[in-house]
Amino acid sequence: VDARREWGGGHTRAAMNQQYCSAAYMDWVQMFVGRLDNFATRLCEIMGNNISSLAILVVTALIGNAHAAALKPMSATYAVVRNGKPLGDASYSLVANKDGSWTLRSVTKGSAGMAKLLGLDVHEESTFRWQDGKPQGLHYDYKQDAAIKSKRREIDFDWRENQARVRDNGKDFAYAIPSGTIDRSTVAVALGQAVAAGARDATLPVAAKDHVEQQTFATRGEEKINVPAGSFDAVRVERTDAAGKARSWYAPNVTTLPLRVEQLQGDGST
């Protein structure tokens, strides 16, 4: 996904007559929705679960020293594409709350091809705070609607008990979480802050459905990239515990959010 316009700071359901769809066609449609869901919901979701305690200590120190990279309210719109073909748009906004916490909201809508036909509509909201120099999740809400598939996930972070309480498509899960655990959407903000602080690698504990994933990242140098919002000198960040799966580009002098995110799908497409 690329930043579509400069940084600043509904629901459609396609009717689909399944009576005349062959079983093979419906299988293909369900596979497509699954892949599209994986792509659209991650601007920040990047897979894997290896752990590096040293990296955890390093990124905590670096983020903790990032006083010059104070969060600011911002918004951005991205073009969502697959193999160069447009699928839709994703709009993000980061706002400060009166209690000192922050909320990152995103809306992804299918506007072309099968994404439009299926009426893809994804809403994601993450509320978090900065605690001891690092992000800490408070609440996460994810809703996906499409013609043949809907999904819902909520996460409450209980820091008195150090537990995450998850409700995923009607099923409940609870598990212990370490300090600094965040949801998958807040990863984008955490990485932006780490890059602004000069971090070269980072490990982030991320709450999944029934466990915590220790997601590791590393910078791979600076590159000039062109996106609809313009041309920028950006730092490329890659997921290292799932090598080759995802990478993103940050320009900390422009915005905390990434300028571009790429994810490799199971079939080799991006």
C-alpha positions as a Python dict, from the first residue, in 0.01 Angstrom:
ca = {
    (1, 'V'): (0, 0, 0),
    (2, 'D'): (126, 348, -85),
    (3, 'A'): (53, 685, 72),
    (4, 'R'): (-192, 840, -171),
    (5, 'R'): (-197, 1204, -61),
    (6, 'E'): (0, 1434, 166),
    (7, 'W'): (-10, 1376, 539),
    (8, 'G'): (-254, 1589, 730),
    (9, 'G'): (-341, 1673, 1069),
    (10, 'G'): (-2098, 288, 478),
    (11, 'H'): (-2106, 19, 445),
    (12, 'T'): (-2158, -121, 93),
    (13, 'R'): (-2265, -479, 42),
    (14, 'A'): (-2263, -620, -312),
    (15, 'A'): (-2552, -852, -387),
    (16, 'M'): (-2426, -1190, -496),
    (17, 'N'): (-2652, -1463, -626),
    (18, 'Q'): (-2487, -1776, -489),
    (19, 'Q'): (-2761, -1994, -639),
    (20, 'Y'): (-2593, -1976, -979),
    (21, 'C'): (-2233, -1997, -857),
    (22, 'S'): (-2053, -2325, -901),
    (23, 'A'): (-1889, -2481, -598),
    (24, 'A'): (-1548, -2430, -758),
    (25, 'Y'): (-1617, -2062, -813),
    (26, 'M'): (-1730, -2012, -454),
    (27, 'D'): (-1416, -2185, -329),
    (28, 'W'): (-1210, -1943, -537),
    (29, 'V'): (-1404, -1643, -406),
    (30, 'Q'): (-1353, -1753, -44),
    (31, 'M'): (-980, -1798, -107),
    (32, 'F'): (-966, -1451, -263),
    (33, 'V'): (-1144, -1290, 31),
    (34, 'G'): (-905, -1459, 272),
    (35, 'R'): (-602, -1328, 84),
    (36, 'L'): (-754, -983, 48),
    (37, 'D'): (-829, -978, 420),
    (38, 'N'): (-467, -1061, 502),
    (39, 'F'): (-346, -780, 275),
    (40, 'A'): (-595, -511, 371),
    (41, 'T'): (-574, -565, 743),
    (42, 'R'): (-207, -524, 737),
    (43, 'L'): (-61, -218, 694),
    (44, 'C'): (76, -337, 1030),
    (45, 'E'): (7, -719, 1055),
    (46, 'I'): (329, -901, 971),
    (47, 'M'): (364, -1271, 1060),
    (48, 'G'): (590, -1481, 1279),
    (49, 'N'): (667, -1557, 1644),
    (50, 'N'): (1041, -1596, 1709),
    (51, 'I'): (1187, -1425, 2017),
    (52, 'S'): (1505, -1231, 2084),
    (53, 'S'): (1539, -1103, 2442),
    (54, 'L'): (1839, -888, 2350),
    (55, 'A'): (1642, -709, 2082),
    (56, 'I'): (1363, -642, 2331),
    (57, 'L'): (1607, -465, 2561),
    (58, 'V'): (1762, -268, 2275),
    (59, 'V'): (1437, -136, 2131),
    (60, 'T'): (1300, -50, 2476),
    (61, 'A'): (1603, 167, 2543),
    (62, 'L'): (1591, 334, 2203),
    (63, 'I'): (1220, 407, 2211),
    (64, 'G'): (1257, 532, 2565),
    (65, 'N'): (1512, 790, 2448),
    (66, 'A'): (1296, 912, 2161),
    (67, 'H'): (1193, 1236, 2330),
    (68, 'A'): (1240, 1434, 2007),
    (69, 'A'): (992, 1209, 1826),
    (70, 'A'): (683, 1304, 2025),
    (71, 'L'): (361, 1174, 1874),
    (72, 'K'): (145, 1418, 1684),
    (73, 'P'): (-208, 1384, 1546),
    (74, 'M'): (-198, 1289, 1180),
    (75, 'S'): (-394, 1130, 898),
    (76, 'A'): (-311, 954, 572),
    (77, 'T'): (-480, 778, 282),
    (78, 'Y'): (-325, 475, 110),
    (79, 'A'): (-387, 305, -222),
    (80, 'V'): (-426, -70, -170),
    (81, 'V'): (-296, -271, -466),
    (82, 'R'): (-211, -632, -543),
    (83, 'N'): (46, -711, -814),
    (84, 'G'): (6, -354, -935),
    (85, 'K'): (-373, -375, -965),
    (86, 'P'): (-586, -145, -745),
    (87, 'L'): (-814, -306, -486),
    (88, 'G'): (-926, -13, -274),
    (89, 'D'): (-828, 263, -35),
    (90, 'A'): (-729, 269, 332),
    (91, 'S'): (-763, 583, 543),
    (92, 'Y'): (-574, 620, 874),
    (93, 'S'): (-600, 879, 1150),
    (94, 'L'): (-407, 913, 1475),
    (95, 'V'): (-570, 1129, 1742),
    (96, 'A'): (-479, 1228, 2098),
    (97, 'N'): (-736, 1157, 2369),
    (98, 'K'): (-807, 1377, 2671),
    (99, 'D'): (-677, 1112, 2914),
    (100, 'G'): (-334, 1109, 2748),
    (101, 'S'): (-393, 794, 2542),
    (102, 'W'): (-394, 774, 2162),
    (103, 'T'): (-632, 618, 1912),
    (104, 'L'): (-533, 493, 1566),
    (105, 'R'): (-831, 437, 1336),
    (106, 'S'): (-839, 292, 988),
    (107, 'V'): (-1107, 224, 728),
    (108, 'T'): (-1032, 3, 426),
    (109, 'K'): (-1288, -22, 147),
    (110, 'G'): (-1281, -222, -174),
    (111, 'S'): (-1325, 12, -472),
    (112, 'A'): (-1220, -204, -768),
    (113, 'G'): (-1254, -557, -903),
    (114, 'M'): (-1364, -836, -670),
    (115, 'A'): (-1296, -619, -364),
    (116, 'K'): (-1569, -384, -485),
    (117, 'L'): (-1803, -664, -590),
    (118, 'L'): (-1779, -827, -248),
    (119, 'G'): (-1830, -496, -69),
    (120, 'L'): (-1514, -526, 139),
    (121, 'D'): (-1538, -293, 438),
    (122, 'V'): (-1279, -313, 719),
    (123, 'H'): (-1279, -94, 1031),
    (124, 'E'): (-993, -109, 1280),
    (125, 'E'): (-940, 92, 1597),
    (126, 'S'): (-649, 75, 1842),
    (127, 'T'): (-626, 269, 2168),
    (128, 'F'): (-287, 276, 2339),
    (129, 'R'): (-71, 486, 2571),
    (130, 'W'): (299, 549, 2619),
    (131, 'Q'): (419, 385, 2939),
    (132, 'D'): (782, 400, 3052),
    (133, 'G'): (888, 515, 2707),
    (134, 'K'): (711, 249, 2501),
    (135, 'P'): (360, 189, 2362),
    (136, 'Q'): (116, -17, 2567),
    (137, 'G'): (-213, -147, 2432),
    (138, 'L'): (-544, -59, 2595),
    (139, 'H'): (-815, -173, 2355),
    (140, 'Y'): (-836, -309, 2002),
    (141, 'D'): (-1144, -349, 1781),
    (142, 'Y'): (-1148, -505, 1433),
    (143, 'K'): (-1454, -545, 1209),
    (144, 'Q'): (-1462, -686, 857),
    (145, 'D'): (-1771, -708, 640),
    (146, 'A'): (-1791, -860, 293),
    (147, 'A'): (-2063, -1029, 90),
    (148, 'I'): (-1966, -1382, 194),
    (149, 'K'): (-1747, -1332, 500),
    (150, 'S'): (-1748, -1124, 818),
    (151, 'K'): (-1492, -1117, 1100),
    (152, 'R'): (-1471, -951, 1439),
    (153, 'R'): (-1198, -934, 1703),
    (154, 'E'): (-1180, -734, 2024),
    (155, 'I'): (-890, -722, 2269),
    (156, 'D'): (-894, -567, 2615),
    (157, 'F'): (-553, -522, 2778),
    (158, 'D'): (-588, -573, 3155),
    (159, 'W'): (-267, -428, 3300),
    (160, 'R'): (-370, -492, 3661),
    (161, 'E'): (-371, -864, 3588),
    (162, 'N'): (-123, -845, 3297),
    (163, 'Q'): (-366, -1031, 3075),
    (164, 'A'): (-516, -991, 2731),
    (165, 'R'): (-883, -1080, 2704),
    (166, 'V'): (-980, -1156, 2346),
    (167, 'R'): (-1314, -1218, 2182),
    (168, 'D'): (-1258, -1352, 1830),
    (169, 'N'): (-1563, -1432, 1615),
    (170, 'G'): (-1763, -1528, 1924),
    (171, 'K'): (-1488, -1728, 2097),
    (172, 'D'): (-1313, -1607, 2413),
    (173, 'F'): (-942, -1630, 2492),
    (174, 'A'): (-726, -1502, 2778),
    (175, 'Y'): (-350, -1517, 2822),
    (176, 'A'): (-63, -1347, 3005),
    (177, 'I'): (108, -1050, 2839),
    (178, 'P'): (447, -885, 2907),
    (179, 'S'): (497, -513, 2957),
    (180, 'G'): (463, -316, 2635),
    (181, 'T'): (228, -558, 2455),
    (182, 'I'): (39, -391, 2171),
    (183, 'D'): (-206, -494, 1900),
    (184, 'R'): (-111, -554, 1537),
    (185, 'S'): (-226, -212, 1419),
    (186, 'T'): (-18, -18, 1672),
    (187, 'V'): (295, -189, 1535),
    (188, 'A'): (308, 74, 1259),
    (189, 'V'): (326, 358, 1512),
    (190, 'A'): (579, 177, 1733),
    (191, 'L'): (811, 119, 1436),
    (192, 'G'): (778, 479, 1322),
    (193, 'Q'): (884, 599, 1666),
    (194, 'A'): (1173, 351, 1678),
    (195, 'V'): (1301, 465, 1337),
    (196, 'A'): (1276, 830, 1445),
    (197, 'A'): (1488, 743, 1750),
    (198, 'G'): (1759, 589, 1532),
    (199, 'A'): (1685, 226, 1619),
    (200, 'R'): (1835, -32, 1384),
    (201, 'D'): (1632, -324, 1513),
    (202, 'A'): (1327, -380, 1729),
    (203, 'T'): (1125, -655, 1892),
    (204, 'L'): (760, -588, 1969),
    (205, 'P'): (527, -812, 2173),
    (206, 'V'): (203, -825, 1972),
    (207, 'A'): (-126, -966, 2097),
    (208, 'A'): (-274, -1226, 1861),
    (209, 'K'): (-588, -1436, 1901),
    (210, 'D'): (-462, -1671, 2171),
    (211, 'H'): (-96, -1580, 2237),
    (212, 'V'): (167, -1307, 2221),
    (213, 'E'): (387, -1293, 1911),
    (214, 'Q'): (737, -1156, 1949),
    (215, 'Q'): (777, -974, 1618),
    (216, 'T'): (1130, -865, 1521),
    (217, 'F'): (1228, -595, 1275),
    (218, 'A'): (1547, -440, 1134),
    (219, 'T'): (1628, -138, 920),
    (220, 'R'): (1789, -201, 579),
    (221, 'G'): (1922, 141, 489),
    (222, 'E'): (1776, 449, 324),
    (223, 'E'): (1608, 460, -15),
    (224, 'K'): (1427, 720, -224),
    (225, 'I'): (1072, 608, -292),
    (226, 'N'): (796, 754, -504),
    (227, 'V'): (435, 732, -387),
    (228, 'P'): (125, 929, -492),
    (229, 'A'): (197, 1174, -208),
    (230, 'G'): (540, 1255, -356),
    (231, 'S'): (906, 1152, -351),
    (232, 'F'): (1072, 1086, -14),
    (233, 'D'): (1400, 970, 138),
    (234, 'A'): (1284, 680, 354),
    (235, 'V'): (1423, 410, 582),
    (236, 'R'): (1330, 57, 477),
    (237, 'V'): (1222, -173, 764),
    (238, 'E'): (1186, -550, 725),
    (239, 'R'): (1029, -818, 942),
    (240, 'T'): (1319, -1046, 1036),
    (241, 'D'): (1145, -1333, 1213),
    (242, 'A'): (943, -1391, 896),
    (243, 'A'): (1210, -1306, 640),
    (244, 'G'): (1081, -1177, 308),
    (245, 'K'): (720, -1159, 423),
    (246, 'A'): (688, -785, 472),
    (247, 'R'): (869, -456, 452),
    (248, 'S'): (777, -92, 505),
    (249, 'W'): (926, 251, 443),
    (250, 'Y'): (938, 534, 697),
    (251, 'A'): (1030, 901, 669),
    (252, 'P'): (1037, 1014, 1034),
    (253, 'N'): (1080, 1380, 936),
    (254, 'V'): (747, 1355, 752),
    (255, 'T'): (522, 1125, 955),
    (256, 'T'): (520, 847, 1214),
    (257, 'L'): (307, 628, 988),
    (258, 'P'): (474, 436, 703),
    (259, 'L'): (483, 577, 351),
    (260, 'R'): (456, 232, 197),
    (261, 'V'): (392, -125, 314),
    (262, 'E'): (448, -440, 109),
    (263, 'Q'): (346, -793, 206),
    (264, 'L'): (434, -1116, 30),
    (265, 'Q'): (134, -1347, -3),
    (266, 'G'): (145, -1725, 6),
    (267, 'D'): (126, -1747, -372),
    (268, 'G'): (421, -1510, -417),
    (269, 'S'): (212, -1203, -503),
    (270, 'T'): (251, -867, -324),
}
